[in-house]
Each structure stands twice: as structure tokens, then as C-alpha cells.
mmCIF file of C-alpha atoms (C1' of nucleotides) in Angstrom:
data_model
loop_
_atom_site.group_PDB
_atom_site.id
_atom_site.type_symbol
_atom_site.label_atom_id
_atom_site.label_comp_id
_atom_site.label_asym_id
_atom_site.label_seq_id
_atom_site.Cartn_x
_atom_site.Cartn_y
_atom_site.Cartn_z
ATOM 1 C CA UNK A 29 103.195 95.302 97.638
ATOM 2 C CA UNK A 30 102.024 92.978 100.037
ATOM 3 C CA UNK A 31 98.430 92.912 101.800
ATOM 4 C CA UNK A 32 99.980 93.944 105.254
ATOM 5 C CA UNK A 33 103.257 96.124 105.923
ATOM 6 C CA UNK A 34 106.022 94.793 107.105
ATOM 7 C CA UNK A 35 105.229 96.567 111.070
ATOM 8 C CA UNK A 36 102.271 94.149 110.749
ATOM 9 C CA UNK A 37 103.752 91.363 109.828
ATOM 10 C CA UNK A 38 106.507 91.529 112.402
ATOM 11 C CA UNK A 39 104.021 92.189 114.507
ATOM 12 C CA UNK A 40 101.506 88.544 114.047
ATOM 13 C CA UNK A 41 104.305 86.893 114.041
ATOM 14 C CA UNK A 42 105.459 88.222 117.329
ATOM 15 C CA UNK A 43 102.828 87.875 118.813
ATOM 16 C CA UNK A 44 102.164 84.400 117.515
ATOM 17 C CA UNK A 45 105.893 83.655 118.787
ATOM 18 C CA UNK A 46 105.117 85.418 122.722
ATOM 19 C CA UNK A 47 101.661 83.457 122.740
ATOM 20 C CA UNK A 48 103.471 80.198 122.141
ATOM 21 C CA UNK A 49 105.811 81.212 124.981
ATOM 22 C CA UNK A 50 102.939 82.162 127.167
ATOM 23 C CA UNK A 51 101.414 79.054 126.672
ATOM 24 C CA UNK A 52 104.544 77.182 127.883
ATOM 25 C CA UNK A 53 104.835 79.280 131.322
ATOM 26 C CA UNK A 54 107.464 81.935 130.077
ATOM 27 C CA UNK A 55 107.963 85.970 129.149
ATOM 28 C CA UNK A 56 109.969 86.574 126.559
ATOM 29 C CA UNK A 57 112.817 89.203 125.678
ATOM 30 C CA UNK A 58 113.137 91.340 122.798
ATOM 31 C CA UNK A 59 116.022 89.633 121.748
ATOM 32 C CA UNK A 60 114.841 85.819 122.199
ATOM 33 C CA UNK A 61 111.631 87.405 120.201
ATOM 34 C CA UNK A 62 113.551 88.818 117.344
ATOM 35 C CA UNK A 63 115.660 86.137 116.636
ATOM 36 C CA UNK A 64 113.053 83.547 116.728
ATOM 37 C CA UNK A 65 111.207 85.336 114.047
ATOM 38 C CA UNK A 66 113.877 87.007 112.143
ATOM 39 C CA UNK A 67 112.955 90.970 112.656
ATOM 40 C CA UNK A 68 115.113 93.865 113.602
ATOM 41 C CA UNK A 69 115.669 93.868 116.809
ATOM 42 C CA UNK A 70 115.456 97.395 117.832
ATOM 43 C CA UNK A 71 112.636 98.144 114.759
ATOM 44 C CA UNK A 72 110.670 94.998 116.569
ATOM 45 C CA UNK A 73 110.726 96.927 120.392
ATOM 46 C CA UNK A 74 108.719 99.860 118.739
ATOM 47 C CA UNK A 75 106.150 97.391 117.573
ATOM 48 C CA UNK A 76 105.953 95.625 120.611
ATOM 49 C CA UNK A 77 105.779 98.950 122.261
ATOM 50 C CA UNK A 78 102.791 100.248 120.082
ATOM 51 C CA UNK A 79 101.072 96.938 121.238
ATOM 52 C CA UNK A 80 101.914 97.391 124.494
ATOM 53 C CA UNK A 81 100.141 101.078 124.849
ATOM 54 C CA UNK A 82 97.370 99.753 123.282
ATOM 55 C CA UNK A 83 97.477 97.138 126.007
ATOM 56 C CA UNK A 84 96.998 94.213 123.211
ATOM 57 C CA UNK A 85 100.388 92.658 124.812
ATOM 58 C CA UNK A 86 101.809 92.307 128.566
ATOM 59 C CA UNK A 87 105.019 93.433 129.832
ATOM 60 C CA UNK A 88 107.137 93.824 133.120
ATOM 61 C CA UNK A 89 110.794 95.423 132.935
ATOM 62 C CA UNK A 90 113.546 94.192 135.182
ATOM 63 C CA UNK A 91 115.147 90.874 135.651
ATOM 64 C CA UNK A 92 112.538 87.886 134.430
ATOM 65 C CA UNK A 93 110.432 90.354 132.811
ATOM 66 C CA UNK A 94 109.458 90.588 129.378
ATOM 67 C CA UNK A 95 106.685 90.238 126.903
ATOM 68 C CA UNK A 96 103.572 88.012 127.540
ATOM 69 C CA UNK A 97 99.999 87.332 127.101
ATOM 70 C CA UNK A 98 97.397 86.307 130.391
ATOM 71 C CA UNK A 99 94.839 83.571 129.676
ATOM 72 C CA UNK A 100 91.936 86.245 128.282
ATOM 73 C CA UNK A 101 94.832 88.603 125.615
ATOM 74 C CA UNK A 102 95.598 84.882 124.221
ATOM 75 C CA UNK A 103 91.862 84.684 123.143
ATOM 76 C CA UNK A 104 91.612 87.898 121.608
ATOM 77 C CA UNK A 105 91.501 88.173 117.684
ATOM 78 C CA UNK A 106 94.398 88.832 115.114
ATOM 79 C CA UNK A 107 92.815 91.910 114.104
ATOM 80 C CA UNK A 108 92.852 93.617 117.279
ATOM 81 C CA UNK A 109 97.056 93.799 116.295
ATOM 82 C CA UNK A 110 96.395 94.915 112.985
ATOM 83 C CA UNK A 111 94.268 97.919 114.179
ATOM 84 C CA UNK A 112 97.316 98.756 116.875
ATOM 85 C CA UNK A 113 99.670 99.115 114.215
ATOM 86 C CA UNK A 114 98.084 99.663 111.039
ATOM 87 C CA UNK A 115 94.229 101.143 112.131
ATOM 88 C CA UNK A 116 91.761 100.214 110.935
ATOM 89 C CA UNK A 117 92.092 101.461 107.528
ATOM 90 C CA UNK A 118 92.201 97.907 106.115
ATOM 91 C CA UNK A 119 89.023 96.861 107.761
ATOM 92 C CA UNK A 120 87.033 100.068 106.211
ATOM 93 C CA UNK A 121 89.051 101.385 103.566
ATOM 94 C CA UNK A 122 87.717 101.858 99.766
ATOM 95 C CA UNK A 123 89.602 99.420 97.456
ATOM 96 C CA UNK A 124 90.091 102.567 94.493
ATOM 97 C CA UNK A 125 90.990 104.929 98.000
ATOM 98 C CA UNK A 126 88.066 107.017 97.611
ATOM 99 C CA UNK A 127 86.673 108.842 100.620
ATOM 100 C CA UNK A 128 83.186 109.101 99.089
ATOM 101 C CA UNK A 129 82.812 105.687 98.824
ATOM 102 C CA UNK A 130 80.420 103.742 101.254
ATOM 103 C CA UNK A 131 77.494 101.184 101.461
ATOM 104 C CA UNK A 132 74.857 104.090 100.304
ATOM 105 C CA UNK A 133 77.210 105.867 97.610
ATOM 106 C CA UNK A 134 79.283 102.647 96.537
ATOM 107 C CA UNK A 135 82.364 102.944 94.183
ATOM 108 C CA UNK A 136 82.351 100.935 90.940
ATOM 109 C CA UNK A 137 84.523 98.267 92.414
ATOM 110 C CA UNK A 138 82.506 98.792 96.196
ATOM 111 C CA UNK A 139 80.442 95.278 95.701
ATOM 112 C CA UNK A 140 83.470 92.952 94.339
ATOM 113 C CA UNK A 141 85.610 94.270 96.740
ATOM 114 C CA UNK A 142 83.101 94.179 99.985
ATOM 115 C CA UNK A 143 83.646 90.340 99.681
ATOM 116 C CA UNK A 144 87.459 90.414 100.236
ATOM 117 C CA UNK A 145 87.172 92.880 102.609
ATOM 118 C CA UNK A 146 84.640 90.930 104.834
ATOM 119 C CA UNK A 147 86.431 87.544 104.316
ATOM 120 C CA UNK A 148 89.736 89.094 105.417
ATOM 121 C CA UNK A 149 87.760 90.617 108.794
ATOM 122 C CA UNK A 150 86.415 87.631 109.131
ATOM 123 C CA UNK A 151 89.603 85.421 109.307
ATOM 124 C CA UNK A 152 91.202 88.407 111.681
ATOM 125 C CA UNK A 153 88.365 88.306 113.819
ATOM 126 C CA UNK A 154 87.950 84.152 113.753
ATOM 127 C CA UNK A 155 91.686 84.039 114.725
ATOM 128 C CA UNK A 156 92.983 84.217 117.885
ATOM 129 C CA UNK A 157 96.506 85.101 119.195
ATOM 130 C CA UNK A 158 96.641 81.861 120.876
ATOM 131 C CA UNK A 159 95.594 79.581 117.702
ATOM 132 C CA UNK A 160 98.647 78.117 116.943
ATOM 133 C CA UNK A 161 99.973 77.698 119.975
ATOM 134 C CA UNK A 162 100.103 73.399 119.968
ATOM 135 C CA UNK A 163 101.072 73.653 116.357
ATOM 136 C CA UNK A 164 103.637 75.674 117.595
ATOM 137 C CA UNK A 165 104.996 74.352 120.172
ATOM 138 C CA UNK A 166 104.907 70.919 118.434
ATOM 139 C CA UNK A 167 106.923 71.968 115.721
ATOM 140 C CA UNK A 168 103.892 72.128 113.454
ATOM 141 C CA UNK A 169 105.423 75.420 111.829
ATOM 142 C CA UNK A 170 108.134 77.771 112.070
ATOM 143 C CA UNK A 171 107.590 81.906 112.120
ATOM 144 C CA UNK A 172 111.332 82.671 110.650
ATOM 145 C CA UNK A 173 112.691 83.396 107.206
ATOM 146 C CA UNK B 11 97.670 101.008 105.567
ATOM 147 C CA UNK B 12 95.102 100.246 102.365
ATOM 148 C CA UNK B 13 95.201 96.798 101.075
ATOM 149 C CA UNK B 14 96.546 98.917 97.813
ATOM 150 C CA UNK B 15 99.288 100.951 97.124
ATOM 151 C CA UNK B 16 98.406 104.447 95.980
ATOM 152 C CA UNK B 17 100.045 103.896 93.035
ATOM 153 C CA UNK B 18 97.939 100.975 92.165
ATOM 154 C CA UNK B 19 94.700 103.143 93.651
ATOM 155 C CA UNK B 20 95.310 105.719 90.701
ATOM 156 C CA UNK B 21 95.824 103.065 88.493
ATOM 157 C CA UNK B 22 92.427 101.233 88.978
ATOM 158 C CA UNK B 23 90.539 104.647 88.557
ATOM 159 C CA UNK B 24 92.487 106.211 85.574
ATOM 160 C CA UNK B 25 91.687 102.685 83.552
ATOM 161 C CA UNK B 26 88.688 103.119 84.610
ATOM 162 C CA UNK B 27 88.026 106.442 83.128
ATOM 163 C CA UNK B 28 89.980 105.969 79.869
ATOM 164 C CA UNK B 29 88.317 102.742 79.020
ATOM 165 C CA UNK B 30 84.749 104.766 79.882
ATOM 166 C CA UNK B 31 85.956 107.194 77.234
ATOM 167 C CA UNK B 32 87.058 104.458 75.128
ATOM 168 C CA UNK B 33 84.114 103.207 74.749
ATOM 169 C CA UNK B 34 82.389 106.437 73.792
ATOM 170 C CA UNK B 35 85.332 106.752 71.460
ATOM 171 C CA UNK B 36 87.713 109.227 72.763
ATOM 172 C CA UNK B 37 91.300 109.354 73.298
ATOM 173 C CA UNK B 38 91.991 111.010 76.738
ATOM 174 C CA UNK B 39 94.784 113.699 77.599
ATOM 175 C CA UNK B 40 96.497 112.834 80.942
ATOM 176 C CA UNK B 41 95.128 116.603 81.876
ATOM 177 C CA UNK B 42 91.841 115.228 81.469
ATOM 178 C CA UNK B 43 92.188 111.788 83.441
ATOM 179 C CA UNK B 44 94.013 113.002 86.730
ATOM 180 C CA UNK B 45 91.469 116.083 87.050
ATOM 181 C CA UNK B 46 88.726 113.011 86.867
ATOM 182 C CA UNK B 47 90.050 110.886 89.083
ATOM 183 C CA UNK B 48 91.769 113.489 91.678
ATOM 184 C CA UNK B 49 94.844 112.352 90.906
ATOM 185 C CA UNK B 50 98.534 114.733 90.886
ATOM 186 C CA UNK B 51 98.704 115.333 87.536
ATOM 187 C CA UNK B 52 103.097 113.814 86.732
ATOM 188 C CA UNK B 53 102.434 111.628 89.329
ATOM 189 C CA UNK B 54 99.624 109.730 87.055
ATOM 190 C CA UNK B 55 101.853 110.331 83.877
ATOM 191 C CA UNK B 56 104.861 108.016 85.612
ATOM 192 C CA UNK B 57 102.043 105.507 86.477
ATOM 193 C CA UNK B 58 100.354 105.332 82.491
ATOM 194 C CA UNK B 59 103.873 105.152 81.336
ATOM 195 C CA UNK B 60 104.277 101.699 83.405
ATOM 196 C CA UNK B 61 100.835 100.440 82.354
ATOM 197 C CA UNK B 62 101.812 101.597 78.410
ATOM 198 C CA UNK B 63 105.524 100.299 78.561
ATOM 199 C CA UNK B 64 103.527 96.662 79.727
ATOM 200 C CA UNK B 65 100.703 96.758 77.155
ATOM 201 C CA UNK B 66 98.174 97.402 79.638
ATOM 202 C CA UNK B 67 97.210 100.617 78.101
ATOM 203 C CA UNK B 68 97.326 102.033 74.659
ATOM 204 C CA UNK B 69 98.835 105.576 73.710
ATOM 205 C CA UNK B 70 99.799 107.408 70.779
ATOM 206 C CA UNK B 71 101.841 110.893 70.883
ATOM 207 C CA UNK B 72 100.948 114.210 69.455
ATOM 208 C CA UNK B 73 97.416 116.120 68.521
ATOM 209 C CA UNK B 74 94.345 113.834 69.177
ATOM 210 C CA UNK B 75 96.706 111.525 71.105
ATOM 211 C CA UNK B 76 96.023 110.018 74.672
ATOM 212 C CA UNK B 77 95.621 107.305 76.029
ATOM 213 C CA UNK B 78 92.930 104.767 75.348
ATOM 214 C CA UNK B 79 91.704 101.023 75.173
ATOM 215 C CA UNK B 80 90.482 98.709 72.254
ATOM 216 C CA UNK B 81 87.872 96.199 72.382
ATOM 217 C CA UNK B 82 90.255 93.223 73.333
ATOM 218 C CA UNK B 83 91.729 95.031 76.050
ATOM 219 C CA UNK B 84 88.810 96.384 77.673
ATOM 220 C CA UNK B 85 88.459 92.857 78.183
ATOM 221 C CA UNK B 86 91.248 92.384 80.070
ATOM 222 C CA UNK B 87 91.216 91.772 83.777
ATOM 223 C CA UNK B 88 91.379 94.095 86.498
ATOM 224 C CA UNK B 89 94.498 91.713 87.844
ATOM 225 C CA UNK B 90 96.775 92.756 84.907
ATOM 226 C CA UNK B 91 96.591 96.752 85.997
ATOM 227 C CA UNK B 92 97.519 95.377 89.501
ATOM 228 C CA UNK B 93 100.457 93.583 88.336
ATOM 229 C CA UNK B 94 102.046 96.074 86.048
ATOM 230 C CA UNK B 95 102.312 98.451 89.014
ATOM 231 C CA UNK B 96 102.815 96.169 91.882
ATOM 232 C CA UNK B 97 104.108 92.996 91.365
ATOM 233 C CA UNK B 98 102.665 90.256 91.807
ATOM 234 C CA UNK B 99 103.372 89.853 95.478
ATOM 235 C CA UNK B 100 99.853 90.535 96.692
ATOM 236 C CA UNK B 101 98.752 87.274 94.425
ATOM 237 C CA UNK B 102 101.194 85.284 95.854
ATOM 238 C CA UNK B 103 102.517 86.422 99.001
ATOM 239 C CA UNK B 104 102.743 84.493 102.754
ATOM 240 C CA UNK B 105 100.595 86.731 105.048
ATOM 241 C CA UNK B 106 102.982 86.733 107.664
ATOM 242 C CA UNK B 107 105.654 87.646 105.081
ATOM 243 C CA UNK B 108 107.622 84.351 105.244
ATOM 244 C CA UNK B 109 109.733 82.835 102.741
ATOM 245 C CA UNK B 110 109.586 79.971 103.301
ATOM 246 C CA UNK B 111 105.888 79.434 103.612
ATOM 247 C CA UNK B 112 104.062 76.869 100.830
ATOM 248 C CA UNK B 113 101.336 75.071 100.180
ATOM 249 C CA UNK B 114 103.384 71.931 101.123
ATOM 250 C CA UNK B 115 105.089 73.948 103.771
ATOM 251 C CA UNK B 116 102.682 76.432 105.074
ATOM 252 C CA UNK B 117 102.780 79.321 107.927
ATOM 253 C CA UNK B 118 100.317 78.670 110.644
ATOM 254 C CA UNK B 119 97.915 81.548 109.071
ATOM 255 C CA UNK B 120 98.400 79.520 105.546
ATOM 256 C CA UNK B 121 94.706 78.373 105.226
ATOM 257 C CA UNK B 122 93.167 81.146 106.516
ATOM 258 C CA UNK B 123 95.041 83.308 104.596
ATOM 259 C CA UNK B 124 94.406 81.575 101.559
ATOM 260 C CA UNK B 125 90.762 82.063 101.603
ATOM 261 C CA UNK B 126 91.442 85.902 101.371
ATOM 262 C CA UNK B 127 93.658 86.022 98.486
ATOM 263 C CA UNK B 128 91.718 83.513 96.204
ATOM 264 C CA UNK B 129 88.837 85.781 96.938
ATOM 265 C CA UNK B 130 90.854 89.031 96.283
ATOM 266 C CA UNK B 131 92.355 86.785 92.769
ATOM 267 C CA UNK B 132 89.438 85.600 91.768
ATOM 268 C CA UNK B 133 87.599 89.653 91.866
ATOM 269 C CA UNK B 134 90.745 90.925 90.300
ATOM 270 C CA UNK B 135 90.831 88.157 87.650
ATOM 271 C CA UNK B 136 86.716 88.168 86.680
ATOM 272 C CA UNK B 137 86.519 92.768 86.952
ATOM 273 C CA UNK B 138 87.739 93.355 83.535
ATOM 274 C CA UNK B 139 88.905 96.792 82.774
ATOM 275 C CA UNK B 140 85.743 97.502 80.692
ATOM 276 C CA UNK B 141 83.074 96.358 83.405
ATOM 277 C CA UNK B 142 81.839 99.565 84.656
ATOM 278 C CA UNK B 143 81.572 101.431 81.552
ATOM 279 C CA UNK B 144 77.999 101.650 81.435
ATOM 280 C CA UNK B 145 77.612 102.593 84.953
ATOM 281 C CA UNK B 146 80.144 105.200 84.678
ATOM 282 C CA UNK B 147 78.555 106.925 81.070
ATOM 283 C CA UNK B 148 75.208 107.227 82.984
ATOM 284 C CA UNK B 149 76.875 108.789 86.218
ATOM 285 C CA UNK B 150 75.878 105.869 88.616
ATOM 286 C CA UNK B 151 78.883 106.433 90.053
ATOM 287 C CA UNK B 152 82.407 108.391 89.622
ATOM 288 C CA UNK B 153 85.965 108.257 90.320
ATOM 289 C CA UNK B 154 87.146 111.328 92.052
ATOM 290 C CA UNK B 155 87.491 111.843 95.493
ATOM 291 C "C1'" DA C 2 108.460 121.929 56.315
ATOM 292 C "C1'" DA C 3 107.054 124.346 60.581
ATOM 293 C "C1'" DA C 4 104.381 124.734 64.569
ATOM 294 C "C1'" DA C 5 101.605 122.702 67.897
ATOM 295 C "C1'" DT C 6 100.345 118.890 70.692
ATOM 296 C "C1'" DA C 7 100.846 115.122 73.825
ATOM 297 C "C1'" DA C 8 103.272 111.087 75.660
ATOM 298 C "C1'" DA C 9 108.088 109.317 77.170
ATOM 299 C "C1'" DG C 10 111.976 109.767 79.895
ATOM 300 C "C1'" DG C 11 115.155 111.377 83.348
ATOM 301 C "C1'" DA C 12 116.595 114.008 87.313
ATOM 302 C "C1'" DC C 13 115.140 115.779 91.452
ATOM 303 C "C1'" DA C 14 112.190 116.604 96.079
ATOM 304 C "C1'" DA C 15 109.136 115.514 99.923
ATOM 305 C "C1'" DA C 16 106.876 112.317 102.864
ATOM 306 C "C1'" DA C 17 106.219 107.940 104.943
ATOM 307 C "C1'" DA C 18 107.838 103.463 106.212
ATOM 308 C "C1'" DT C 19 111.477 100.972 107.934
ATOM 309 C "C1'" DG C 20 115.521 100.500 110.682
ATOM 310 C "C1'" DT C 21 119.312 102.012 114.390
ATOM 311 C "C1'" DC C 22 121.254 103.839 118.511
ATOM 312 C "C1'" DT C 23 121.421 105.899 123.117
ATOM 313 C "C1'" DT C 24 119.344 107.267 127.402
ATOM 314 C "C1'" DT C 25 115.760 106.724 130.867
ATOM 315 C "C1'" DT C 26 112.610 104.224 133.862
ATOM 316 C "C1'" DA C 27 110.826 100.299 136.326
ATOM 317 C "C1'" DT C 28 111.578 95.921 138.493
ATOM 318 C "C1'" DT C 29 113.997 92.247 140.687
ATOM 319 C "C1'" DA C 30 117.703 89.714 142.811
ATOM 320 C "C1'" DA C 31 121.586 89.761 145.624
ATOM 321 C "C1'" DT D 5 120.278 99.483 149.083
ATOM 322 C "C1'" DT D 6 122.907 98.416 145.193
ATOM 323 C "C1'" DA D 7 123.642 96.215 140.907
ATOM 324 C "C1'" DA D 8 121.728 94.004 137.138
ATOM 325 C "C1'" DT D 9 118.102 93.391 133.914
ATOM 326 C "C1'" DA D 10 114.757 94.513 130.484
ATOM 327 C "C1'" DA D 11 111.165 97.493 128.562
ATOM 328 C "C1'" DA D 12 110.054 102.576 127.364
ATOM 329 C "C1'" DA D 13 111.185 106.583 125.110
ATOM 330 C "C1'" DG D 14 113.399 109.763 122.107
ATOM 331 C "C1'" DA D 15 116.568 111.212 118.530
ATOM 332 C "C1'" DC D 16 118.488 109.967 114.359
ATOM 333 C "C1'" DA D 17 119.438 107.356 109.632
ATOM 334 C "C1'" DT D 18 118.063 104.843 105.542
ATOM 335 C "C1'" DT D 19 114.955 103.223 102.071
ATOM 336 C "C1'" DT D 20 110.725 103.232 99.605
ATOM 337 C "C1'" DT D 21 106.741 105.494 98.145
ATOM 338 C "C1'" DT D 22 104.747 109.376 96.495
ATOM 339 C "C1'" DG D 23 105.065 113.576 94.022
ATOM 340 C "C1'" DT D 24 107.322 117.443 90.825
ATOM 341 C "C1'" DC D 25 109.671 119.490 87.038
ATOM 342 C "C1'" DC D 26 112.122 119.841 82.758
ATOM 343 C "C1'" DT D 27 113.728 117.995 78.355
ATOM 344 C "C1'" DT D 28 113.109 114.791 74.509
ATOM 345 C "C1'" DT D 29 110.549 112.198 71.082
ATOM 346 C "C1'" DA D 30 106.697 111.125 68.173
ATOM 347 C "C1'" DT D 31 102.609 112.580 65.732
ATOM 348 C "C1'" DT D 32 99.467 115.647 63.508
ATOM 349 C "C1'" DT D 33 97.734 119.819 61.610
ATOM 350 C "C1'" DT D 34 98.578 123.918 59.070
#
DNA sequence: AAAATAAAGGACAAAAATGTCTTTTATTAA
DNA sequence: TTAATAAAAGACATTTTTGTCCTTTATTTT
């Protein structure tokens, strides 16, 4: 078990992958998207389609179209993609899963784990879509395999 | 999405209430865990069988059997319950789910990401299994629901 | 030794996550 | 205006997680 599904982590890396593209003057296809950061294809379009409706990405259809990110989506944080396709369950959520549990009537574990929890927000929240973008483009780092 | 599995959800709060009982010096009945920590009943049993086949957790069959905890492993960490169900992925894992990803070859989100996990290892690794006992025998706080 | 108790183990079932395929809709270029 | 392109949408398939049930094994009490 990981810390994010596998829908979210297709989905950073996507969406690290389209920002990079933005950046550089281009949309992007489904295809060129999926095999730059080794997803499913057709498992990848639902993402991008969740993210879409929830209008964290850009997209036109037809000939030159594809998937993109204006000036103000690139500055937008991380976590506003883990909400679209996970909610915000991560952000909130008690670390033994119980519904009780809150700031008022904490869990045993509600203290310890309030310190992951907020340092994990807080690097979503601190990092933008756009953040890698030179590093990117520079070769920096790669977002397949 | 939780940053736990289910599985590993149930196992943080039977522990819990077995090494509570432990420590007032009673073996516990998987009956008696699962209706304390609103768990399904076989469900819990596969999970105590995982934690029992690794050591985690002590049992013995028959009359005035159950499961409990000695002294030296209510002293364990928190980390070790985590393990025995789920791997040790979450430890160790890229963020963005790469393979590749290292601390000599890292993912962009690599640093960031790192902060988050040594925070989540180092809660995991200093909660031992013991650690709320007290709390729990004087009802500060409780495990189901 | 026999009966009762409780965990261990294995086979099965349902739900959710992950992955695939085909058709439809919107846009653009010719 | 027609043909080509690419995302949107919906139906379907597989795998993993979560959950259930029944039989077996070990232990204890009578």
C-alpha cells in the first residue's frame, strides 16, 4: 500500500508532464501523455477527464487540441488534483478510520498523526503544478518507469 | 482514499485493544476485539492471523485462549503492525509511484515527499503498541466507530 | 479420555480499484 | 461543407481489497 492510489499518481505525474508541455507552447494528446509517463492509455483519459470536469486541467477536441494548463491552472497547488480524484479524504481523514475522531474528541493516535497529516497538506498546498517545469524541461528528471 | 488500508486501520485498533487488555492481564477472544473496535468479526480473524503468523501478536488456542501481548512486545513499534499487513511500500515508496526514483536519482516531488514519510516513519517507529494503554483503561478515548 | 473452547486455515463472495474498448461529440483544416 | 482529429462518455473486463463461511487443529477443563 502506497500513500496515494495509483489514479493519483497517474494523475501528478500527468499533470506534471502537460505543465511541462504548457510551459513550452504546446497541448498535448492522450497518447503523447501516456507514453511519456508510462500509464494506460485509455485508464489515463478517465483521469484526465475527472480533472477536466473539475476544471483543474484545459482541453479542446479536434485537430491541435488536447490537454493544457493557462498561466493561472499552472500556479495552482498539487492538492487541488488529489482532491479531484481521490477527495479529500486524505487531507481530513482519521489515521485508525474512525468517524468520531476530531480535534475536540481526538483518537489515541489523533496528535502523532496530525503532524503527518499537516506536513503532507502542506507540501500539496506549497507545490504547484508548474514547479518542475525547468527541471523538466532541462532534463532534470524523468516521470516514466 | 485514507493514507491506510482498511486492513491496516483494523489492525492499529485491534493491537490497540488487546495490548490495553494485556496490560490489565487478559487474554482477548476475537468476539470480544472486533465488537470493540467495530470491526467484521472473520474479517479481523484473517488480519490477527497475519500479525500472529509474523510475531506481531501472541495467541494460544482453546479455553482462556486469545490473543494478547507481553511486556517486550508492547514495546514494539507501531511500524511493525504496519508492515506485517502492508508491506513496507508506504516506508519506502516514490510518491509519484516511480521505479526508478532514488535518493541519488530522485522524482521531481523527491524532497518534498521525503519530508512526509520521515515524519509518517518516525510516528510509526516512536508509537509503540503499548503507548495508549493508560489512556484507553481510564476511557480517555476508545476505538470503535 | 471426552467435551468444550478458541485460533488457524482454506474456499468462496461482494465491492472497489484498475484497466479496456467502442461510440459520440466538438473542433479544426482542407 | 466534408473529412480528419482528439476529447468525452458509456459499457464492459480484470484485479485487488474487503468480507464471509466452514472445517481443522490445538488447548483446556471436566
Amino acid at each position: 500500500m502506497a500513500i496515494f492510489s495509483k489514479t493519483c499518481e497517474y494523475a501528478m505525474r500527468a499533470v506534471f508532464y502537460v505543465a511541462q508541455r504548457s510551459h513550452e507552447g504546446y497541448k498535448v494528446g492522450i497518447k503523447e501523455i501516456a507514453g511519456h509517463i508510462n500509464s494506460p492509455e485509455p485508464f489515463l483519459a478517465k483521469i484526465l477527464q475527472q480533472l477536466s470536469r473539475d476544471g483543474v486541467i484545459l482541453s479542446t477536441k479536434g485537430p491541435n487540441g488536447g490537454f493544457y494548463f493557462d498561466a493561472a491552472s499552472l500556479n495552482r497547488p498539487l492538492a487541488d488534483v488529489v482532491t479531484a480524484v481521490d477527495g479529500d479524504e486524505i487531507f481530513t481523514g482519521c489515521g485508525l478510520g474512525l468517524t468520531y475522531c476530531s480535534e475536540s474528541n481526538p483518537c489515541p493516535l489523533h496528535e502523532e498523526f496530525k503532524k503527518v497529516r499537516n506536513q503532507l497538506t502542506h507540501m500539496l498546498h506549497t507545490t504547484t503544478i508548474g514547479k518542475f517545469n525547468l527541471g523538466l524541461i532541462k532534463g532534470k528528471f524523468t516521470l516514466n518507469k
